[in-house]
GROMACS .gro file of C-alpha atoms in nm:
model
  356
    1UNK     CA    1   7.539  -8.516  -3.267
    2UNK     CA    2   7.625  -8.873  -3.361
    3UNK     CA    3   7.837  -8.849  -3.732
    4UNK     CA    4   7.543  -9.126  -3.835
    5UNK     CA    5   7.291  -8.883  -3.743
    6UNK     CA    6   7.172  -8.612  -3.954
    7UNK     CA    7   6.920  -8.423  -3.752
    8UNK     CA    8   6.740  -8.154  -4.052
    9UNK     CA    9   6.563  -7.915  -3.860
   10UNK     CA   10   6.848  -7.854  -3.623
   11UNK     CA   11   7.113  -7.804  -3.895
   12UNK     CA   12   6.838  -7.575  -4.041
   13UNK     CA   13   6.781  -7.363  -3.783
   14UNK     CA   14   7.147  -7.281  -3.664
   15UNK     CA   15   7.176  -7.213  -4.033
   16UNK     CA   16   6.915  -6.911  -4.001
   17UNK     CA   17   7.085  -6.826  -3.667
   18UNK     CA   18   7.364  -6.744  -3.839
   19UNK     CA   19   7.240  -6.600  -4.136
   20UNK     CA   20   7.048  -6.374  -3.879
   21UNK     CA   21   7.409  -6.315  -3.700
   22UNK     CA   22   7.555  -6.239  -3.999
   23UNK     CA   23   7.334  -5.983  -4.155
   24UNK     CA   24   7.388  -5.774  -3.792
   25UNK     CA   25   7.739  -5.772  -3.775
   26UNK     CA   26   7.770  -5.652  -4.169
   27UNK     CA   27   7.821  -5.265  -4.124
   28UNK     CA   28   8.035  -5.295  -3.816
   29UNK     CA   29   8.253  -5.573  -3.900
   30UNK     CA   30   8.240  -5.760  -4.204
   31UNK     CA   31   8.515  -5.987  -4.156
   32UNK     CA   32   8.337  -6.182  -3.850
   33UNK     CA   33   7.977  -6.106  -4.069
   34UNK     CA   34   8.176  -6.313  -4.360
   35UNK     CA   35   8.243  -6.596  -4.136
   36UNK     CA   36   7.928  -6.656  -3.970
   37UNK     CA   37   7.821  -6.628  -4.352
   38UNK     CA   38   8.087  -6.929  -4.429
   39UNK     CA   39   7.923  -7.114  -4.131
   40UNK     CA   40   7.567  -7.059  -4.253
   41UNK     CA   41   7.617  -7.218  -4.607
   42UNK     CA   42   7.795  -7.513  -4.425
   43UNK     CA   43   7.499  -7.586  -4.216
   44UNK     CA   44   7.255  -7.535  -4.507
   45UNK     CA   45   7.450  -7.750  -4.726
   46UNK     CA   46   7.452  -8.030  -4.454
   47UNK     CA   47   7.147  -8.017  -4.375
   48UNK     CA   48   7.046  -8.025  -4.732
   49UNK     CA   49   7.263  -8.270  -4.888
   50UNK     CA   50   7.250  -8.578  -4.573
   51UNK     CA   51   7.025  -8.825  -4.517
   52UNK     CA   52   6.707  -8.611  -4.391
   53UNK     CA   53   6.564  -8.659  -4.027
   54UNK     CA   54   6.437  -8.453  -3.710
   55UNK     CA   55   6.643  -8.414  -3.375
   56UNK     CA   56   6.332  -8.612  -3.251
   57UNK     CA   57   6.421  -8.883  -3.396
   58UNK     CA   58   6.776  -8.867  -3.343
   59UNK     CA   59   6.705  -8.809  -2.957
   60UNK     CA   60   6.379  -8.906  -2.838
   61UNK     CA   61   6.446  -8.843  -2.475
   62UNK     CA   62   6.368  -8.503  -2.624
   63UNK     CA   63   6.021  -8.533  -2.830
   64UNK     CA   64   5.852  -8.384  -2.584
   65UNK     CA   65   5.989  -8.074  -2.520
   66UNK     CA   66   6.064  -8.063  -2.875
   67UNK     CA   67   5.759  -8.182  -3.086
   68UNK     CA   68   5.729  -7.971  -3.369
   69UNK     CA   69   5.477  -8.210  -3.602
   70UNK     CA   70   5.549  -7.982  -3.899
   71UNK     CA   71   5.821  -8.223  -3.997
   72UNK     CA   72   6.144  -8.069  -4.081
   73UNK     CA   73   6.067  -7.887  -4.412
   74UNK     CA   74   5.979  -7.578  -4.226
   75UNK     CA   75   6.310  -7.484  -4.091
   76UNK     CA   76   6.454  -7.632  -4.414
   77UNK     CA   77   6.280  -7.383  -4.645
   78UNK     CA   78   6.369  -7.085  -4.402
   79UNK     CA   79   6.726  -7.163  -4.417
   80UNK     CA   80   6.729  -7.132  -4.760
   81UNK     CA   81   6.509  -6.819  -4.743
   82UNK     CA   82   6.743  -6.685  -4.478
   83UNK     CA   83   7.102  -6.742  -4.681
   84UNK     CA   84   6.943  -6.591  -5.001
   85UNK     CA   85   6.848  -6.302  -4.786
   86UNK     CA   86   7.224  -6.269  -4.678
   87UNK     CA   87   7.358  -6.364  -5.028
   88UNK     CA   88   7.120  -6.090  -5.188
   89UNK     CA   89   7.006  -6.391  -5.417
   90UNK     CA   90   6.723  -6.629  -5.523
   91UNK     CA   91   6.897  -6.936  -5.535
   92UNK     CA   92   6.744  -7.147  -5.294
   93UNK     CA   93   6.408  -6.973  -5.297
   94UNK     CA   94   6.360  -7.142  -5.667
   95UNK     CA   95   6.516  -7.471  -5.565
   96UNK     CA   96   6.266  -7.492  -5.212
   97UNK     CA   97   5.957  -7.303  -5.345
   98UNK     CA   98   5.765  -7.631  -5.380
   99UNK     CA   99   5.769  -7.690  -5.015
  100UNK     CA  100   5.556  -7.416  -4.992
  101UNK     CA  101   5.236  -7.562  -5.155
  102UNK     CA  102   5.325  -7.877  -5.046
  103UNK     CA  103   5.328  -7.851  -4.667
  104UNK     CA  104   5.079  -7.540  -4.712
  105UNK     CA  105   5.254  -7.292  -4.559
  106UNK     CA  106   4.986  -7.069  -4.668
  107UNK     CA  107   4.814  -7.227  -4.380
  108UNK     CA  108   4.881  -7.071  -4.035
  109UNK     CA  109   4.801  -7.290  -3.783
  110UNK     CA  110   4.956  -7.507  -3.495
  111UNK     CA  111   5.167  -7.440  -3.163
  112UNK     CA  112   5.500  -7.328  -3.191
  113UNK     CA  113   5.575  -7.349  -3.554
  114UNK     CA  114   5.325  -7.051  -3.623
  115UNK     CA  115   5.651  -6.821  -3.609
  116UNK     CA  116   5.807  -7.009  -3.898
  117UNK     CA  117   5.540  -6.996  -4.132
  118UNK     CA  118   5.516  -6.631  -4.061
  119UNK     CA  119   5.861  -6.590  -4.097
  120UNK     CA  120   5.840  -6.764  -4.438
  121UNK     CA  121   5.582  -6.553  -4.553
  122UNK     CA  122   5.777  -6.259  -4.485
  123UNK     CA  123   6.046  -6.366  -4.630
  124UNK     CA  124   5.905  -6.483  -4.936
  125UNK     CA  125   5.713  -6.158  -5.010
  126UNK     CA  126   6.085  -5.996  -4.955
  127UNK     CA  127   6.181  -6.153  -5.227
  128UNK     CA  128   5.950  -6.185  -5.483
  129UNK     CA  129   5.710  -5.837  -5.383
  130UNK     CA  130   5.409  -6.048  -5.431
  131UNK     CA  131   5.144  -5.904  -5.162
  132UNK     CA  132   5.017  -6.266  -5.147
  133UNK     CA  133   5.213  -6.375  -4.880
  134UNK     CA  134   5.119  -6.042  -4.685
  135UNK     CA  135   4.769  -6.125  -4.720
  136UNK     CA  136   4.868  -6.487  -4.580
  137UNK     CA  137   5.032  -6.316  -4.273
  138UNK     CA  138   4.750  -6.037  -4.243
  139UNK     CA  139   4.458  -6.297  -4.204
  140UNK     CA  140   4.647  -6.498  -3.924
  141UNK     CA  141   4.663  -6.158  -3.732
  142UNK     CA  142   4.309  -6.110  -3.801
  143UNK     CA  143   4.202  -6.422  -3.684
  144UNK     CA  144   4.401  -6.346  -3.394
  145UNK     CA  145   4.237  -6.008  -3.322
  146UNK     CA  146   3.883  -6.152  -3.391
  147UNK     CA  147   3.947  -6.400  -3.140
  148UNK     CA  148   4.090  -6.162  -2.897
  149UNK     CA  149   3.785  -5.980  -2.921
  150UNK     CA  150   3.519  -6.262  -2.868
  151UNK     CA  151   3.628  -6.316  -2.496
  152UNK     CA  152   3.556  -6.080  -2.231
  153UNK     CA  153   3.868  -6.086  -2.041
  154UNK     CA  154   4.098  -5.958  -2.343
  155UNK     CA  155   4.399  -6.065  -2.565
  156UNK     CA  156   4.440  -6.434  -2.416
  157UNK     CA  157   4.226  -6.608  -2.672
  158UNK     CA  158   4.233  -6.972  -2.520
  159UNK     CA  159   4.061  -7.101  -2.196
  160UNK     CA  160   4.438  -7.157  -2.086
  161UNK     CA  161   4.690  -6.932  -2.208
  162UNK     CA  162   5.016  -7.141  -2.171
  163UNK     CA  163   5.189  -7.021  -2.433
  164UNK     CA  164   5.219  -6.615  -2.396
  165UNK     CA  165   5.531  -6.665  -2.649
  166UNK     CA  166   5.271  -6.683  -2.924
  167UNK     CA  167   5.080  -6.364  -2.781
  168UNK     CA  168   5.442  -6.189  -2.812
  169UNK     CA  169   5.589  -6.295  -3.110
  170UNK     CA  170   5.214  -6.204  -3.303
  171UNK     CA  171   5.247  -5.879  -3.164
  172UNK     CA  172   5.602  -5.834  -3.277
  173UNK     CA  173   5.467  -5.974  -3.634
  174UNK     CA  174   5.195  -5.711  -3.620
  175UNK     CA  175   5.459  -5.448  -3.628
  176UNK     CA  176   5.665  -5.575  -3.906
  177UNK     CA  177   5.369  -5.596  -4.113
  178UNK     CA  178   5.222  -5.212  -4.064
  179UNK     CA  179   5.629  -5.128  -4.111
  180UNK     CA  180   5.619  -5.323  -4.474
  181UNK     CA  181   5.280  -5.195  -4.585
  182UNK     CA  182   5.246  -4.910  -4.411
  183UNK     CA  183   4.830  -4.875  -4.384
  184UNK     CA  184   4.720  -5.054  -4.099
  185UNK     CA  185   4.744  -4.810  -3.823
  186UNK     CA  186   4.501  -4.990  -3.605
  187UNK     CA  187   4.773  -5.319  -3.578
  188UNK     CA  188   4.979  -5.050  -3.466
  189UNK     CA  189   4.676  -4.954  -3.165
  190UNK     CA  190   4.635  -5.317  -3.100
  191UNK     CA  191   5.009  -5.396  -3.011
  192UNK     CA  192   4.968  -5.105  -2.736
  193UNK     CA  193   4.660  -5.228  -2.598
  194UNK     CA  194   4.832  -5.566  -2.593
  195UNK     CA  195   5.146  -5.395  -2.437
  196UNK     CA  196   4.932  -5.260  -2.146
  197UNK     CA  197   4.738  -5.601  -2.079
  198UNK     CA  198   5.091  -5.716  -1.989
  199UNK     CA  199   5.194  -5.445  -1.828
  200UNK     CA  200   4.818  -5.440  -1.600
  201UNK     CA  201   4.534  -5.325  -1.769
  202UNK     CA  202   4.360  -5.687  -1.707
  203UNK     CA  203   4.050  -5.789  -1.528
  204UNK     CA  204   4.310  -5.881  -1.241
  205UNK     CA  205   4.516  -5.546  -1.256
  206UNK     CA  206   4.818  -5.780  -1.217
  207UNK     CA  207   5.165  -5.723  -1.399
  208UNK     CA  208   5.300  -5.998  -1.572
  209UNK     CA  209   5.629  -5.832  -1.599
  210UNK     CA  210   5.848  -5.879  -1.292
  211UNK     CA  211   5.882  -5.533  -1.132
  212UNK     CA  212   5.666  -5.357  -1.322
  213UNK     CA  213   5.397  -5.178  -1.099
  214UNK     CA  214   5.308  -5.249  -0.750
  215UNK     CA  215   5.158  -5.550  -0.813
  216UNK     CA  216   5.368  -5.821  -1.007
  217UNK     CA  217   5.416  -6.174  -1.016
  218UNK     CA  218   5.654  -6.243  -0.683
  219UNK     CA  219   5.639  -6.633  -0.739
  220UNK     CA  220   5.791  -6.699  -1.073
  221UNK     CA  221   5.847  -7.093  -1.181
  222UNK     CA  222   6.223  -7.007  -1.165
  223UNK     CA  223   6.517  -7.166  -0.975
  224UNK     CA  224   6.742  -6.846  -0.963
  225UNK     CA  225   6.441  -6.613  -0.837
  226UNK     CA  226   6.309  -6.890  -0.579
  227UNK     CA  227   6.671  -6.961  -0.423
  228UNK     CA  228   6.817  -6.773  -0.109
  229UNK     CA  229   7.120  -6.582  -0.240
  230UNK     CA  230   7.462  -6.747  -0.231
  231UNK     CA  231   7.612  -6.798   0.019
  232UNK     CA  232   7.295  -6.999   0.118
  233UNK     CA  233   7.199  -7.394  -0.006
  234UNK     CA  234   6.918  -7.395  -0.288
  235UNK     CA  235   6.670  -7.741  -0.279
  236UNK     CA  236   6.374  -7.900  -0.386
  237UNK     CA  237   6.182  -7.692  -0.054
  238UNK     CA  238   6.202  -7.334  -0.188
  239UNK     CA  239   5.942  -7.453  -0.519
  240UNK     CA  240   5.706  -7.503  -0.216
  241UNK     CA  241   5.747  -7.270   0.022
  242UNK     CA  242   5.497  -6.983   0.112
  243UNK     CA  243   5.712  -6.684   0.113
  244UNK     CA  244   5.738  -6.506  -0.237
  245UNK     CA  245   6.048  -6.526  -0.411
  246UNK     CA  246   6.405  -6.373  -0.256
  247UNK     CA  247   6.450  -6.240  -0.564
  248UNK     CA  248   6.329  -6.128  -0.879
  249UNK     CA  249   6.402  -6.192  -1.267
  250UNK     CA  250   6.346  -5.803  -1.325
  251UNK     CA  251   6.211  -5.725  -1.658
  252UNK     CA  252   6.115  -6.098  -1.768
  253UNK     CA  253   5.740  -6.174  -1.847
  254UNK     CA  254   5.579  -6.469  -1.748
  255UNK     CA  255   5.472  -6.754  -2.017
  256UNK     CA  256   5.151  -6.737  -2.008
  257UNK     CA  257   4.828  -6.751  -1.726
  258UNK     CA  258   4.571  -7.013  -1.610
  259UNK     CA  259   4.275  -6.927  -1.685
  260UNK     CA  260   4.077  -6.564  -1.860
  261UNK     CA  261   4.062  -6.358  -1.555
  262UNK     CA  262   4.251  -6.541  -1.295
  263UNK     CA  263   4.635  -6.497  -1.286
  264UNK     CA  264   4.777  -6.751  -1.023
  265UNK     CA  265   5.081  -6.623  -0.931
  266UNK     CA  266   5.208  -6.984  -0.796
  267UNK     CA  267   5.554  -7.091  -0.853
  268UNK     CA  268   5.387  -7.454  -0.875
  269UNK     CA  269   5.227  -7.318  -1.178
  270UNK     CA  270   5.407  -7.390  -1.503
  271UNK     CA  271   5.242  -7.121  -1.644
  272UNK     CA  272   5.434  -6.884  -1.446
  273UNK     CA  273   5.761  -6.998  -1.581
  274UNK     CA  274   5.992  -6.770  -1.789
  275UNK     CA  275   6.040  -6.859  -2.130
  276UNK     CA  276   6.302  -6.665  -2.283
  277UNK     CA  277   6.087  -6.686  -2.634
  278UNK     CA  278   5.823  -6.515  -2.450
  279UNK     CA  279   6.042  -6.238  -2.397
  280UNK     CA  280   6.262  -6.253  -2.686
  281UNK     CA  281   6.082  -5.992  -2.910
  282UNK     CA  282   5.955  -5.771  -2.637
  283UNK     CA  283   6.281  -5.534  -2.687
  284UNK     CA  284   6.165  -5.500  -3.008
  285UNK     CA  285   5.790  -5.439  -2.985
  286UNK     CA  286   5.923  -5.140  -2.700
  287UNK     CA  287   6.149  -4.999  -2.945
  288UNK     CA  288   5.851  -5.006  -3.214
  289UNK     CA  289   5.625  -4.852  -2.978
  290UNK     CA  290   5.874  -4.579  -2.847
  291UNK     CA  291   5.925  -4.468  -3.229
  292UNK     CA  292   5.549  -4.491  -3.258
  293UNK     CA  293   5.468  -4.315  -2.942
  294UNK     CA  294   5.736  -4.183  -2.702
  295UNK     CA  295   6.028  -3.916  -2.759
  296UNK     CA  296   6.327  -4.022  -2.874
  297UNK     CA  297   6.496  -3.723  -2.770
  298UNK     CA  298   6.454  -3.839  -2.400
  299UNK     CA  299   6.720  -4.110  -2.453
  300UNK     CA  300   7.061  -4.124  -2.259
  301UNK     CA  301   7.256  -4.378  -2.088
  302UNK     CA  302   7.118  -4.279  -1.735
  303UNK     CA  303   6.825  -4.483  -1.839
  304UNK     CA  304   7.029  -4.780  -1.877
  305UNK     CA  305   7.175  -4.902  -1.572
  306UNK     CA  306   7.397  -5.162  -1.585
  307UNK     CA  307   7.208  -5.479  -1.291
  308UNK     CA  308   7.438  -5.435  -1.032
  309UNK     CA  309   7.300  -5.049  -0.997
  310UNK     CA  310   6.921  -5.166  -0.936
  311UNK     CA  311   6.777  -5.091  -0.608
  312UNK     CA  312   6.811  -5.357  -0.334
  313UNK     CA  313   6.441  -5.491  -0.450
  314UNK     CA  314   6.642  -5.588  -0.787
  315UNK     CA  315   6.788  -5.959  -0.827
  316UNK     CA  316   7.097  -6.030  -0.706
  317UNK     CA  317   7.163  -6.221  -1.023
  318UNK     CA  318   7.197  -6.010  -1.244
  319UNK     CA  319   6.967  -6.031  -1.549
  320UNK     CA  320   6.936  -5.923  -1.924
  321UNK     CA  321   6.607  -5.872  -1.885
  322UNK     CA  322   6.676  -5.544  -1.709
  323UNK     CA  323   6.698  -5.317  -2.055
  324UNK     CA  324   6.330  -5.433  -2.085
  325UNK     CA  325   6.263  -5.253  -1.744
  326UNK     CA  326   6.418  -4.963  -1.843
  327UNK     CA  327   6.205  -4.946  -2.167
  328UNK     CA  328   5.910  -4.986  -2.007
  329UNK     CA  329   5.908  -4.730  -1.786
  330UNK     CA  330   6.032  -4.509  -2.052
  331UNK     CA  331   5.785  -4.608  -2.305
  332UNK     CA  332   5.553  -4.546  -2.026
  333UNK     CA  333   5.616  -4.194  -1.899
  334UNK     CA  334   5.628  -4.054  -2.266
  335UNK     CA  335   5.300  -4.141  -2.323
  336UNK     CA  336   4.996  -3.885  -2.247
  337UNK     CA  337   4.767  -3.962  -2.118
  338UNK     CA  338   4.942  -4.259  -1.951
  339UNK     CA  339   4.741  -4.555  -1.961
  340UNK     CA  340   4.920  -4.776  -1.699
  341UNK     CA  341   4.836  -4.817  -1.370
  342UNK     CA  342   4.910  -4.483  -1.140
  343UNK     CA  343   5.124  -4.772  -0.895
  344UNK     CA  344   5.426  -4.802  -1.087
  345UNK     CA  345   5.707  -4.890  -0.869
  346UNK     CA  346   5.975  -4.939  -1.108
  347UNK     CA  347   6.281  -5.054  -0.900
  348UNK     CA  348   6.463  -4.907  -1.184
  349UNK     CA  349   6.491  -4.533  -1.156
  350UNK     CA  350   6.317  -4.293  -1.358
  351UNK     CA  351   6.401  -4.118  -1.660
  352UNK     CA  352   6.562  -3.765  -1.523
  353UNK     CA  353   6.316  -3.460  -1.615
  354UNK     CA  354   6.598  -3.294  -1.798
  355UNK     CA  355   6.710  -3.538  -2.105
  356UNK     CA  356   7.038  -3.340  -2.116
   0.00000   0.00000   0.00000
């Protein structure tokens, strides 16, 4: 970044980032946790103290992959929210709090800056205990659900579903919210129905998680899983050609799908892309749902795998997104009756029948 340029909402959101990293690594080792805490108040106070402006602005070869038309206030007031959170203070809630009414963020609405004002809300009822901002969050689900419900083909709630990030991250937010106030078992019902739409129990029976099931998405929008392995050339013919992908992102859900009851599994499809904030809270939501639902006591590292001990049907780049495998099929065969579909391939093996 230019020294001239001051960029807000950037500054902001490495801020929480950190304040995020921070708060982890406090137990374990609170000598790094300190200084990602030193590097969080240096952000905050940059982006608070110079001339305001969005990385937009500063780059506008980027506005449109990066058009968030909430301004820069958003990730502003989070930051703050965030560092009091790690500073166990209210400092900058009292010095930001009128951003709140003034950009409504009691108003969920919008693309991708949904998450933030959720966040926010969160975040504020943390700290103050007023069930307000619950209420705030617990209508946007609502709305969500009611939505979900008025179309025949199931959760996506648009005539194109492009952005399967915000069907994720609501579903993670679902679960936070019956965790905080603990009397909406039904959110709890909904993220599990939502979990097996993903997972195949659609109007297609299709799996939008590669490897999952017999019948996945082989033709992701992705240059790794489209390429011949190394030693062989990569170009601009594998996007178009008609044999499905050499290999497979295993574990990684798609972005989103066309249209309500078709699922083009088209690697000229953006909508078949993988977004890592699609996936980003689904390790999460598993966890949530194996507490909810499965048996802890089944856990041990045999159902961990490191990549490189996949099957042959497995990538040969090895992926992060295999631990979301893993928890799939274990969330899935601790569940009676199970509700997925009977052709579950895996490519990861299954938990042993003896959890010792």
């Amino acid at each position: 970044v230019p020294n001239d340029k001051h960029p807000t909402d950037l500054y902001s959101s490495m801020s929480s980032a950190f304040s995020a990293a921070s708060m982890v690594f406090k137990d374990s080792d609170l000598s790094f946790s300190e200084k990602l805490k030193s590097k969080t108040e240096s952000l905050f106070l940059l982006a608070m103290n110079s001339p305001k402006d969005s990385l937009k602005n500063v780059f506008p070869e980027l506005s449109l992959n990066y058009d968030y038309s909430e301004g820069i206030y958003d990730e502003l007031f989070e930051a703050g929210l965030m560092l009091d959170k790690t500073n166990q203070d209210i400092t900058n809630r009292d010095a930001n709090l009128h951003y709140y009414s003034t950009y409504n963020f009691d108003t969920i609405s919008g693309k991708s800056w949904k998450n933030r004002r959720l966040s926010i809300n969160f975040l504020l009822f943390e700290s103050t205990g007023d069930s307000y901002y619950l209420k705030v969050i617990e209508n946007y689900i609502q709305s969500w659900i009611k939505a979900e419900k008025s179309s025949e083909f199931g959760p996506p709630q648009k005539s194109k579903l492009s952005n399967l990030h915000q069907f994720t991250m609501t579903m993670f937010h679902a679960l936070i919210l019956n965790k905080i106030s603990g009397n909406h078992v039904f959110y709890e019902d909904w993220v599990r129905d939502s979990m097996h739409f993903i997972l195949g129990k659609n109007i297609e029976e299709k799996s939008l998680i590669v490897g999952y099931s017999s019948n996945f998405m082989e033709n992701v929008r992705h240059k790794a899983s489209s390429c011949p392995s190394p030693p062989a050339t990569c170009n601009s013919l594998d996007e178009t050609k008609l044999a499905n992908n050499p290999n497979h992102v295993i574990g990684a859900i798609v972005n989103g799908i066309e249209e309500p009851g078709f699922i083009s599994d088209s690697r000229s499809n953006f909508s078949n892309g993988i977004r890592l904030i699609s996936n980003a809270p689904i390790s999460g939501i598993l966890l949530r749902l194996f507490e909810l639902y499965g048996n802890l006591a089944n856990v041990n590292s045999n159902l961990f795998p490191d990549p490189q001990d996949c099957s042959d049907a497995a990538s040969d780049y090895p992926s992060t997104f295999t631990l979301n495998l893993d928890l799939y099929i274990l969330y899935k065969d601790d569940l009676e009756p199970s509700p997925f579909p009977s052709s579950n391939s895996g490519l990861v093996s299954d938990p042993p029948s003896d959890p010792n």
